Amino acid sequence: MKKIIVAFLSLNLLLLASNQERDLQAVFIGRLAQFVQWNHPKEHLFRITIIGNNPFGDLLNRLYKKKKIDGKSVEIQYITRLEEIGQTDILFVALENQQEIQKVILYAIKNSILTIGTQRGFAQRGGIVQLSFVMQKPHLVINHKTAQYSNIKIQAPLLAIAQEIIKGDE
Amino acid sequence: MQTKKYLFLSLLATQLLYPAPKTTPQSEKYYHKSLEELLATETELKADIGSRSGERDTMYSDVPIDVITTQQIHLSGSLELSEILQKYIAGFNYPSASIKDGTDHSKPFTLRGLNPDQVLVLINGKRLHQSSLIHVNNSIGRGSSSVDLNTIPVASIERIEILRDGAAAQYGSDAIAGVINVILKGYGHKNRISTTYAQTHEGDGKTKQTDIFYSTPLPYDGFINITAEFRDNQKTNRAGADLRDLYAQGDPRNALANPITMHYGDPEAQNILLALNSEMIAQNGTTFYAHGIFNKRESEAGAIFRLPIEDRNNPTLYPDGFLPHIAPKILDYSLSLGIKDRLQNGIKWDLSYTNGYNNFHFYVHNSLNDSLGDSSPTSFDSGGTSYRQQVINLDLSKNLELLTLAGGIEYRKEHYTIYKGEPDSYRLGEFSNNAGAQGFPGFLPSNEVDAHRENVGLYIDAKFNPRPNLTLEVASRFEHYSDFGNTFDGKFSALYKPTQSLMFHGSLNTGFRAPSLSQSYFTSTTTEYVVNGLNQIGSFGVDSPVARDLGAVKLKPEISQHYTFGFVYQPISNLSLSADYFYNAIDDRILLTGNISGSISPQVQAILDSYNVTKARYFTNAIGTQTDGVDVRLNYHHKFDNNLLLKTNLAYHYNNTQITQINTAPSILGAAGEGILIDTLTKERITSGQPKHILSLYTQLTQGDWALAFNLKRFGGYASVLGEDLYRFDAKWVSDVEFSYQINARFNLSIGAKNLFDVYPDRWGDTGSDFYSTQGSLPYPPESPFGYNGRSYHICIEGRF
């Protein structure tokens, strides 16, 4: 009988009730990458780095386990300090301290890394993609200027759907 | 064995009835959508109320929370916040009020069947002040000073969060029935201007409004948002003919058709409303913020008609009698300034100052002071009341691994005044014994009050997540008030998710409501000639010598105990069911006594004589009550293949209030004491004056450029008292409909109808009264939760820029 109850509860554990904002952020990380071209040397893995307090749990690992971005398998790394960043394609900035965020952004610009953050003003501070939520919907701000500085090319379809663009050289 | 078999079968049946969906995670589904679809995805509702640990999913909260969204506000067709709350929140009651002096112009609201002053209202999380008006006429909420929600411009609101639980341990006084947090539009909102026209099916109540919302972006996603609303409401009137003989017996004019002499409906009002919401974010992340509201209202409504033959009339001035117009000018504003940031060690801090003010200045037109004879003015400045509340608050919080700790300190200072009217509005002349302006006699110099109070609160809040599916929260708050002393309250709440589709939550807490300064100090008297000179009649502050001698004591806080528990069940992602039981016990509820006169006893007569008073009343801690009930919510949404989105919400609310205790009356009042503390009308108003059962079904359809909203609400029955007789009024179904069409990228057109099927409350019936009866001047019960205006239509055009 106990086994039956456990089985029942296990079935229910698979049901819904996820954090939609977190799910969308996780999905946007990979989907946005499909509209971005990097100029740094090609690696055999597509690397996504989360710096700061990881808000995703193991969601990213599960979501990108069998997926390919830019034809490459995806590797997720979780770090807390700037010195740990190393070579990465996307840097998801989950820091709260503005000074730390600023240092990370500067590092990313120098190293041609696509930065994604959810903090208010993230794009104006030099982050490339700001993904926040306004009235229960995703709100995308792209700093095209920083992307150009970083030698990162953002394709027109992505620029076309962003709610706000901080323009660079046309 | 038999038990095991039943258990197995019931588990099996549950699984068959609610089969588990395919186990594709939500994120996997999202991954295969286009970017456009992702950007159009609506996420979970979040609210920042009932906890100091930040915004959380309203569905998975340890306490029940409702949220009214921007879209719902837009599709409400309502221009006033109180109406919007009544439309969407099943336990929110906003009854009509007419011929209730100041109450007509600042109508009270209630939550879960309790009193208007037992609801805490916040703007962006900061305490909003109450009105200086105290409701002393026979209306729902008599004896309370409530927040005037309609001072907040609707166009400035992003969402409204409603906590359906006591929360005094977190927010302090007043959070007994619940907490309403109004969130003003912040970052990311588009500029807009709109104009609305509305009128009733009867052709009155014409309303014109123009509002504008303008947002100026600042660096780092800061903003300055300004909203302005200008509204002109014409009155509605559902008074019946005056059945009385207006003129002296034998006057042939009495044989003419009975005229409509009264005004029974909404007042005529002009409103200017402003709102500010701003955040300036510095390079280092420090945020400076300011938000505020401003409302200037000039309103006018009738009192009781004075017959030509009444001794209160002067036939020289009004040969056909007159209807005094009470016309207050109300000024109300609140401004909060603050600064918030995060320290290197992760502690978030928020320091703020809030200054709220209300001034309720009474004027009377089309009136007279009969005692001044033919030279009486016809318009008067009757004086008024004011209330100021200043709050300094420091909030601290820190997120640790599994624990969120928060705390803070709050200092509050209150200031209440009553200021006198012009002399002709209150004085007793030589021509009759009817002193003061008819309709609303002015406040006398002896009524003037200038009262202060201070309090300091210290609070702490800890939220602990020992397991991913378990959350525990404890909170406590200590307060010291300069007038009545200390309070200490606590709260414990828990959330447990045995499965991802089922959640149980509950809370236990204590609370209090500090007596308002208006309850402690309200004084309003009129003067009359008696054999030995001049006497006063009216309400006296509890500190006044006559009230003290008649048994008044310093008011104590109302003390409350609460518990609530319930569950949320979400078998599939677009369907959820929640049910919550709640219980509130409140001791020492404050009421205004009945009139105390010399007929009670020779001792009372002697006291009254010694102060030259004929009748007196005062506020006192009078009764204890218990209120319990349930809230049930069923939410469903579905997107059809043709992109038609259906959202529907079925809500049921039940509350039942019982008087459990009547405090011992002062011995000086003798055997009449209990009846003076609480009379039949007051008992019925508290226990059955509001609907106990409310059911609402909200349905919203959107597709492409259009949206259609339909709201069906059943207001349960309620009762009222006339004399000593109880009259019951049946439940009614009321429907609203709204259609909105996006003409192009810039313009939107909305049309709608409120009370689509033109439903009116039951009439009084044959009561024998000239006023409150089916054929009388005032045919509908004043407690009607949906008013008595009948159907109304509105049209709104909105431009975005």
PDB file of N, CA, C and O in Angstrom, chain B residues 464-512:
ATOM      1  N   PHE B 464      11.381  31.215   6.797  1.00  0.00           N
ATOM      2  CA  PHE B 464      12.308  30.091   6.781  1.00  0.00           C
ATOM      3  C   PHE B 464      11.800  29.035   5.810  1.00  0.00           C
ATOM      4  O   PHE B 464      10.631  28.663   5.843  1.00  0.00           O
ATOM      5  N   ASN B 465      12.693  28.592   4.933  1.00  0.00           N
ATOM      6  CA  ASN B 465      12.348  27.531   3.979  1.00  0.00           C
ATOM      7  C   ASN B 465      13.181  26.290   4.288  1.00  0.00           C
ATOM      8  O   ASN B 465      14.198  26.046   3.631  1.00  0.00           O
ATOM      9  N   PRO B 466      12.777  25.503   5.278  1.00  0.00           N
ATOM     10  CA  PRO B 466      13.599  24.339   5.631  1.00  0.00           C
ATOM     11  C   PRO B 466      13.646  23.305   4.522  1.00  0.00           C
ATOM     12  O   PRO B 466      14.614  22.577   4.385  1.00  0.00           O
ATOM     13  N   ARG B 467      12.566  23.247   3.723  1.00  0.00           N
ATOM     14  CA  ARG B 467      12.520  22.334   2.581  1.00  0.00           C
ATOM     15  C   ARG B 467      11.918  23.095   1.409  1.00  0.00           C
ATOM     16  O   ARG B 467      11.208  24.083   1.601  1.00  0.00           O
ATOM     17  N   PRO B 468      12.153  22.636   0.178  1.00  0.00           N
ATOM     18  CA  PRO B 468      11.622  23.383  -0.977  1.00  0.00           C
ATOM     19  C   PRO B 468      10.102  23.497  -0.950  1.00  0.00           C
ATOM     20  O   PRO B 468       9.547  24.438  -1.511  1.00  0.00           O
ATOM     21  N   ASN B 469       9.431  22.564  -0.291  1.00  0.00           N
ATOM     22  CA  ASN B 469       7.970  22.603  -0.304  1.00  0.00           C
ATOM     23  C   ASN B 469       7.381  23.054   1.029  1.00  0.00           C
ATOM     24  O   ASN B 469       6.206  22.847   1.299  1.00  0.00           O
ATOM     25  N   LEU B 470       8.206  23.655   1.859  1.00  0.00           N
ATOM     26  CA  LEU B 470       7.721  24.095   3.174  1.00  0.00           C
ATOM     27  C   LEU B 470       8.264  25.492   3.488  1.00  0.00           C
ATOM     28  O   LEU B 470       9.470  25.736   3.378  1.00  0.00           O
ATOM     29  N   THR B 471       7.376  26.388   3.831  1.00  0.00           N
ATOM     30  CA  THR B 471       7.777  27.744   4.228  1.00  0.00           C
ATOM     31  C   THR B 471       7.112  28.066   5.560  1.00  0.00           C
ATOM     32  O   THR B 471       5.909  27.851   5.731  1.00  0.00           O
ATOM     33  N   LEU B 472       7.907  28.566   6.472  1.00  0.00           N
ATOM     34  CA  LEU B 472       7.389  28.981   7.773  1.00  0.00           C
ATOM     35  C   LEU B 472       7.726  30.461   7.970  1.00  0.00           C
ATOM     36  O   LEU B 472       8.821  30.893   7.596  1.00  0.00           O
ATOM     37  N   GLU B 473       6.816  31.215   8.507  1.00  0.00           N
ATOM     38  CA  GLU B 473       7.092  32.638   8.722  1.00  0.00           C
ATOM     39  C   GLU B 473       6.580  33.041  10.092  1.00  0.00           C
ATOM     40  O   GLU B 473       5.455  32.675  10.489  1.00  0.00           O
ATOM     41  N   VAL B 474       7.405  33.770  10.827  1.00  0.00           N
ATOM     42  CA  VAL B 474       6.953  34.342  12.102  1.00  0.00           C
ATOM     43  C   VAL B 474       7.205  35.842  12.061  1.00  0.00           C
ATOM     44  O   VAL B 474       8.169  36.307  11.447  1.00  0.00           O
ATOM     45  N   ALA B 475       6.323  36.582  12.674  1.00  0.00           N
ATOM     46  CA  ALA B 475       6.479  38.041  12.718  1.00  0.00           C
ATOM     47  C   ALA B 475       5.953  38.524  14.055  1.00  0.00           C
ATOM     48  O   ALA B 475       5.037  37.922  14.635  1.00  0.00           O
ATOM     49  N   SER B 476       6.555  39.582  14.542  1.00  0.00           N
ATOM     50  CA  SER B 476       6.006  40.190  15.752  1.00  0.00           C
ATOM     51  C   SER B 476       6.263  41.690  15.713  1.00  0.00           C
ATOM     52  O   SER B 476       7.186  42.160  15.031  1.00  0.00           O
ATOM     53  N   ARG B 477       5.405  42.400  16.411  1.00  0.00           N
ATOM     54  CA  ARG B 477       5.496  43.862  16.373  1.00  0.00           C
ATOM     55  C   ARG B 477       5.123  44.417  17.741  1.00  0.00           C
ATOM     56  O   ARG B 477       4.102  44.032  18.322  1.00  0.00           O
ATOM     57  N   PHE B 478       5.972  45.299  18.223  1.00  0.00           N
ATOM     58  CA  PHE B 478       5.703  46.002  19.480  1.00  0.00           C
ATOM     59  C   PHE B 478       5.409  47.456  19.135  1.00  0.00           C
ATOM     60  O   PHE B 478       6.098  48.063  18.315  1.00  0.00           O
ATOM     61  N   GLU B 479       4.381  48.017  19.755  1.00  0.00           N
ATOM     62  CA  GLU B 479       4.069  49.432  19.512  1.00  0.00           C
ATOM     63  C   GLU B 479       3.835  50.131  20.840  1.00  0.00           C
ATOM     64  O   GLU B 479       3.234  49.560  21.765  1.00  0.00           O
ATOM     65  N   HIS B 480       4.285  51.354  20.897  1.00  0.00           N
ATOM     66  CA  HIS B 480       3.965  52.201  22.048  1.00  0.00           C
ATOM     67  C   HIS B 480       3.209  53.428  21.563  1.00  0.00           C
ATOM     68  O   HIS B 480       3.693  54.152  20.692  1.00  0.00           O
ATOM     69  N   TYR B 481       2.010  53.616  22.092  1.00  0.00           N
ATOM     70  CA  TYR B 481       1.197  54.795  21.760  1.00  0.00           C
ATOM     71  C   TYR B 481       1.202  55.763  22.925  1.00  0.00           C
ATOM     72  O   TYR B 481       1.109  55.342  24.091  1.00  0.00           O
ATOM     73  N   SER B 482       1.289  57.045  22.609  1.00  0.00           N
ATOM     74  CA  SER B 482       1.374  58.045  23.675  1.00  0.00           C
ATOM     75  C   SER B 482       0.071  58.161  24.450  1.00  0.00           C
ATOM     76  O   SER B 482       0.063  58.628  25.573  1.00  0.00           O
ATOM     77  N   ASP B 483      -1.055  57.715  23.881  1.00  0.00           N
ATOM     78  CA  ASP B 483      -2.315  57.894  24.612  1.00  0.00           C
ATOM     79  C   ASP B 483      -2.758  56.641  25.376  1.00  0.00           C
ATOM     80  O   ASP B 483      -3.204  56.726  26.504  1.00  0.00           O
ATOM     81  N   PHE B 484      -2.611  55.463  24.819  1.00  0.00           N
ATOM     82  CA  PHE B 484      -3.138  54.313  25.543  1.00  0.00           C
ATOM     83  C   PHE B 484      -2.099  53.271  25.939  1.00  0.00           C
ATOM     84  O   PHE B 484      -2.412  52.274  26.587  1.00  0.00           O
ATOM     85  N   GLY B 485      -0.853  53.447  25.543  1.00  0.00           N
ATOM     86  CA  GLY B 485       0.173  52.520  26.008  1.00  0.00           C
ATOM     87  C   GLY B 485       0.694  51.576  24.945  1.00  0.00           C
ATOM     88  O   GLY B 485       0.851  51.978  23.782  1.00  0.00           O
ATOM     89  N   ASN B 486       0.932  50.324  25.344  1.00  0.00           N
ATOM     90  CA  ASN B 486       1.673  49.387  24.495  1.00  0.00           C
ATOM     91  C   ASN B 486       0.790  48.301  23.894  1.00  0.00           C
ATOM     92  O   ASN B 486      -0.232  47.929  24.459  1.00  0.00           O
ATOM     93  N   THR B 487       1.238  47.804  22.742  1.00  0.00           N
ATOM     94  CA  THR B 487       0.634  46.612  22.151  1.00  0.00           C
ATOM     95  C   THR B 487       1.759  45.692  21.698  1.00  0.00           C
ATOM     96  O   THR B 487       2.855  46.159  21.366  1.00  0.00           O
ATOM     97  N   PHE B 488       1.477  44.398  21.684  1.00  0.00           N
ATOM     98  CA  PHE B 488       2.452  43.444  21.180  1.00  0.00           C
ATOM     99  C   PHE B 488       1.686  42.366  20.420  1.00  0.00           C
ATOM    100  O   PHE B 488       0.759  41.766  20.958  1.00  0.00           O
ATOM    101  N   ASP B 489       2.047  42.174  19.187  1.00  0.00           N
ATOM    102  CA  ASP B 489       1.305  41.225  18.352  1.00  0.00           C
ATOM    103  C   ASP B 489       2.252  40.257  17.663  1.00  0.00           C
ATOM    104  O   ASP B 489       3.405  40.581  17.388  1.00  0.00           O
ATOM    105  N   GLY B 490       1.719  39.098  17.362  1.00  0.00           N
ATOM    106  CA  GLY B 490       2.522  38.070  16.712  1.00  0.00           C
ATOM    107  C   GLY B 490       1.771  37.396  15.591  1.00  0.00           C
ATOM    108  O   GLY B 490       0.529  37.449  15.509  1.00  0.00           O
ATOM    109  N   LYS B 491       2.532  36.788  14.702  1.00  0.00           N
ATOM    110  CA  LYS B 491       1.929  36.076  13.583  1.00  0.00           C
ATOM    111  C   LYS B 491       2.787  34.859  13.245  1.00  0.00           C
ATOM    112  O   LYS B 491       4.010  34.934  13.236  1.00  0.00           O
ATOM    113  N   PHE B 492       2.110  33.758  12.989  1.00  0.00           N
ATOM    114  CA  PHE B 492       2.797  32.579  12.502  1.00  0.00           C
ATOM    115  C   PHE B 492       2.048  32.093  11.270  1.00  0.00           C
ATOM    116  O   PHE B 492       0.813  31.981  11.284  1.00  0.00           O
ATOM    117  N   SER B 493       2.763  31.844  10.210  1.00  0.00           N
ATOM    118  CA  SER B 493       2.105  31.327   9.012  1.00  0.00           C
ATOM    119  C   SER B 493       2.956  30.225   8.400  1.00  0.00           C
ATOM    120  O   SER B 493       4.173  30.165   8.618  1.00  0.00           O
ATOM    121  N   ALA B 494       2.310  29.367   7.664  1.00  0.00           N
ATOM    122  CA  ALA B 494       3.021  28.239   7.069  1.00  0.00           C
ATOM    123  C   ALA B 494       2.424  27.888   5.717  1.00  0.00           C
ATOM    124  O   ALA B 494       1.235  28.134   5.460  1.00  0.00           O
ATOM    125  N   LEU B 495       3.279  27.363   4.877  1.00  0.00           N
ATOM    126  CA  LEU B 495       2.867  26.909   3.539  1.00  0.00           C
ATOM    127  C   LEU B 495       3.489  25.547   3.322  1.00  0.00           C
ATOM    128  O   LEU B 495       4.676  25.353   3.572  1.00  0.00           O
ATOM    129  N   TYR B 496       2.683  24.601   2.901  1.00  0.00           N
ATOM    130  CA  TYR B 496       3.214  23.267   2.663  1.00  0.00           C
ATOM    131  C   TYR B 496       2.661  22.724   1.350  1.00  0.00           C
ATOM    132  O   TYR B 496       1.451  22.759   1.105  1.00  0.00           O
ATOM    133  N   LYS B 497       3.571  22.269   0.494  1.00  0.00           N
ATOM    134  CA  LYS B 497       3.168  21.710  -0.797  1.00  0.00           C
ATOM    135  C   LYS B 497       3.468  20.217  -0.795  1.00  0.00           C
ATOM    136  O   LYS B 497       4.597  19.818  -1.083  1.00  0.00           O
ATOM    137  N   PRO B 498       2.489  19.378  -0.470  1.00  0.00           N
ATOM    138  CA  PRO B 498       2.755  17.935  -0.500  1.00  0.00           C
ATOM    139  C   PRO B 498       3.040  17.456  -1.909  1.00  0.00           C
ATOM    140  O   PRO B 498       3.794  16.509  -2.114  1.00  0.00           O
ATOM    141  N   THR B 499       2.406  18.080  -2.885  1.00  0.00           N
ATOM    142  CA  THR B 499       2.725  17.807  -4.278  1.00  0.00           C
ATOM    143  C   THR B 499       2.819  19.150  -4.977  1.00  0.00           C
ATOM    144  O   THR B 499       2.400  20.171  -4.436  1.00  0.00           O
ATOM    145  N   GLN B 500       3.319  19.154  -6.189  1.00  0.00           N
ATOM    146  CA  GLN B 500       3.454  20.427  -6.892  1.00  0.00           C
ATOM    147  C   GLN B 500       2.099  21.001  -7.290  1.00  0.00           C
ATOM    148  O   GLN B 500       1.990  22.162  -7.654  1.00  0.00           O
ATOM    149  N   SER B 501       1.053  20.193  -7.236  1.00  0.00           N
ATOM    150  CA  SER B 501      -0.250  20.713  -7.646  1.00  0.00           C
ATOM    151  C   SER B 501      -1.136  21.061  -6.461  1.00  0.00           C
ATOM    152  O   SER B 501      -2.231  21.579  -6.633  1.00  0.00           O
ATOM    153  N   LEU B 502      -0.678  20.788  -5.271  1.00  0.00           N
ATOM    154  CA  LEU B 502      -1.518  21.020  -4.096  1.00  0.00           C
ATOM    155  C   LEU B 502      -0.725  21.749  -3.026  1.00  0.00           C
ATOM    156  O   LEU B 502       0.432  21.404  -2.758  1.00  0.00           O
ATOM    157  N   MET B 503      -1.336  22.743  -2.467  1.00  0.00           N
ATOM    158  CA  MET B 503      -0.665  23.512  -1.425  1.00  0.00           C
ATOM    159  C   MET B 503      -1.642  23.795  -0.295  1.00  0.00           C
ATOM    160  O   MET B 503      -2.796  24.132  -0.532  1.00  0.00           O
ATOM    161  N   PHE B 504      -1.170  23.643   0.914  1.00  0.00           N
ATOM    162  CA  PHE B 504      -1.947  24.035   2.086  1.00  0.00           C
ATOM    163  C   PHE B 504      -1.271  25.253   2.707  1.00  0.00           C
ATOM    164  O   PHE B 504      -0.039  25.328   2.734  1.00  0.00           O
ATOM    165  N   HIS B 505      -2.057  26.191   3.174  1.00  0.00           N
ATOM    166  CA  HIS B 505      -1.464  27.325   3.877  1.00  0.00           C
ATOM    167  C   HIS B 505      -2.369  27.741   5.034  1.00  0.00           C
ATOM    168  O   HIS B 505      -3.561  27.422   5.070  1.00  0.00           O
ATOM    169  N   GLY B 506      -1.776  28.435   5.969  1.00  0.00           N
ATOM    170  CA  GLY B 506      -2.563  28.886   7.108  1.00  0.00           C
ATOM    171  C   GLY B 506      -1.783  29.873   7.951  1.00  0.00           C
ATOM    172  O   GLY B 506      -0.552  29.980   7.829  1.00  0.00           O
ATOM    173  N   SER B 507      -2.487  30.619   8.750  1.00  0.00           N
ATOM    174  CA  SER B 507      -1.812  31.567   9.637  1.00  0.00           C
ATOM    175  C   SER B 507      -2.609  31.754  10.914  1.00  0.00           C
ATOM    176  O   SER B 507      -3.829  31.579  10.947  1.00  0.00           O
ATOM    177  N   LEU B 508      -1.870  32.090  11.959  1.00  0.00           N
ATOM    178  CA  LEU B 508      -2.454  32.422  13.262  1.00  0.00           C
ATOM    179  C   LEU B 508      -1.880  33.779  13.627  1.00  0.00           C
ATOM    180  O   LEU B 508      -0.659  33.958  13.539  1.00  0.00           O
ATOM    181  N   ASN B 509      -2.687  34.707  14.006  1.00  0.00           N
ATOM    182  CA  ASN B 509      -2.100  35.990  14.394  1.00  0.00           C
ATOM    183  C   ASN B 509      -3.015  36.792  15.295  1.00  0.00           C
ATOM    184  O   ASN B 509      -4.222  36.549  15.376  1.00  0.00           O
ATOM    185  N   THR B 510      -2.398  37.730  15.969  1.00  0.00           N
ATOM    186  CA  THR B 510      -3.159  38.674  16.789  1.00  0.00           C
ATOM    187  C   THR B 510      -3.041  40.054  16.162  1.00  0.00           C
ATOM    188  O   THR B 510      -2.143  40.305  15.354  1.00  0.00           O
ATOM    189  N   GLY B 511      -3.939  40.937  16.536  1.00  0.00           N
ATOM    190  CA  GLY B 511      -3.900  42.278  15.949  1.00  0.00           C
ATOM    191  C   GLY B 511      -4.575  43.289  16.850  1.00  0.00           C
ATOM    192  O   GLY B 511      -5.083  42.954  17.928  1.00  0.00           O
ATOM    193  N   PHE B 512      -4.587  44.501  16.382  1.00  0.00           N
ATOM    194  CA  PHE B 512      -5.255  45.552  17.143  1.00  0.00           C
ATOM    195  C   PHE B 512      -5.599  46.701  16.210  1.00  0.00           C
ATOM    196  O   PHE B 512      -5.069  46.810  15.105  1.00  0.00           O
TER     197      PHE B 512
END
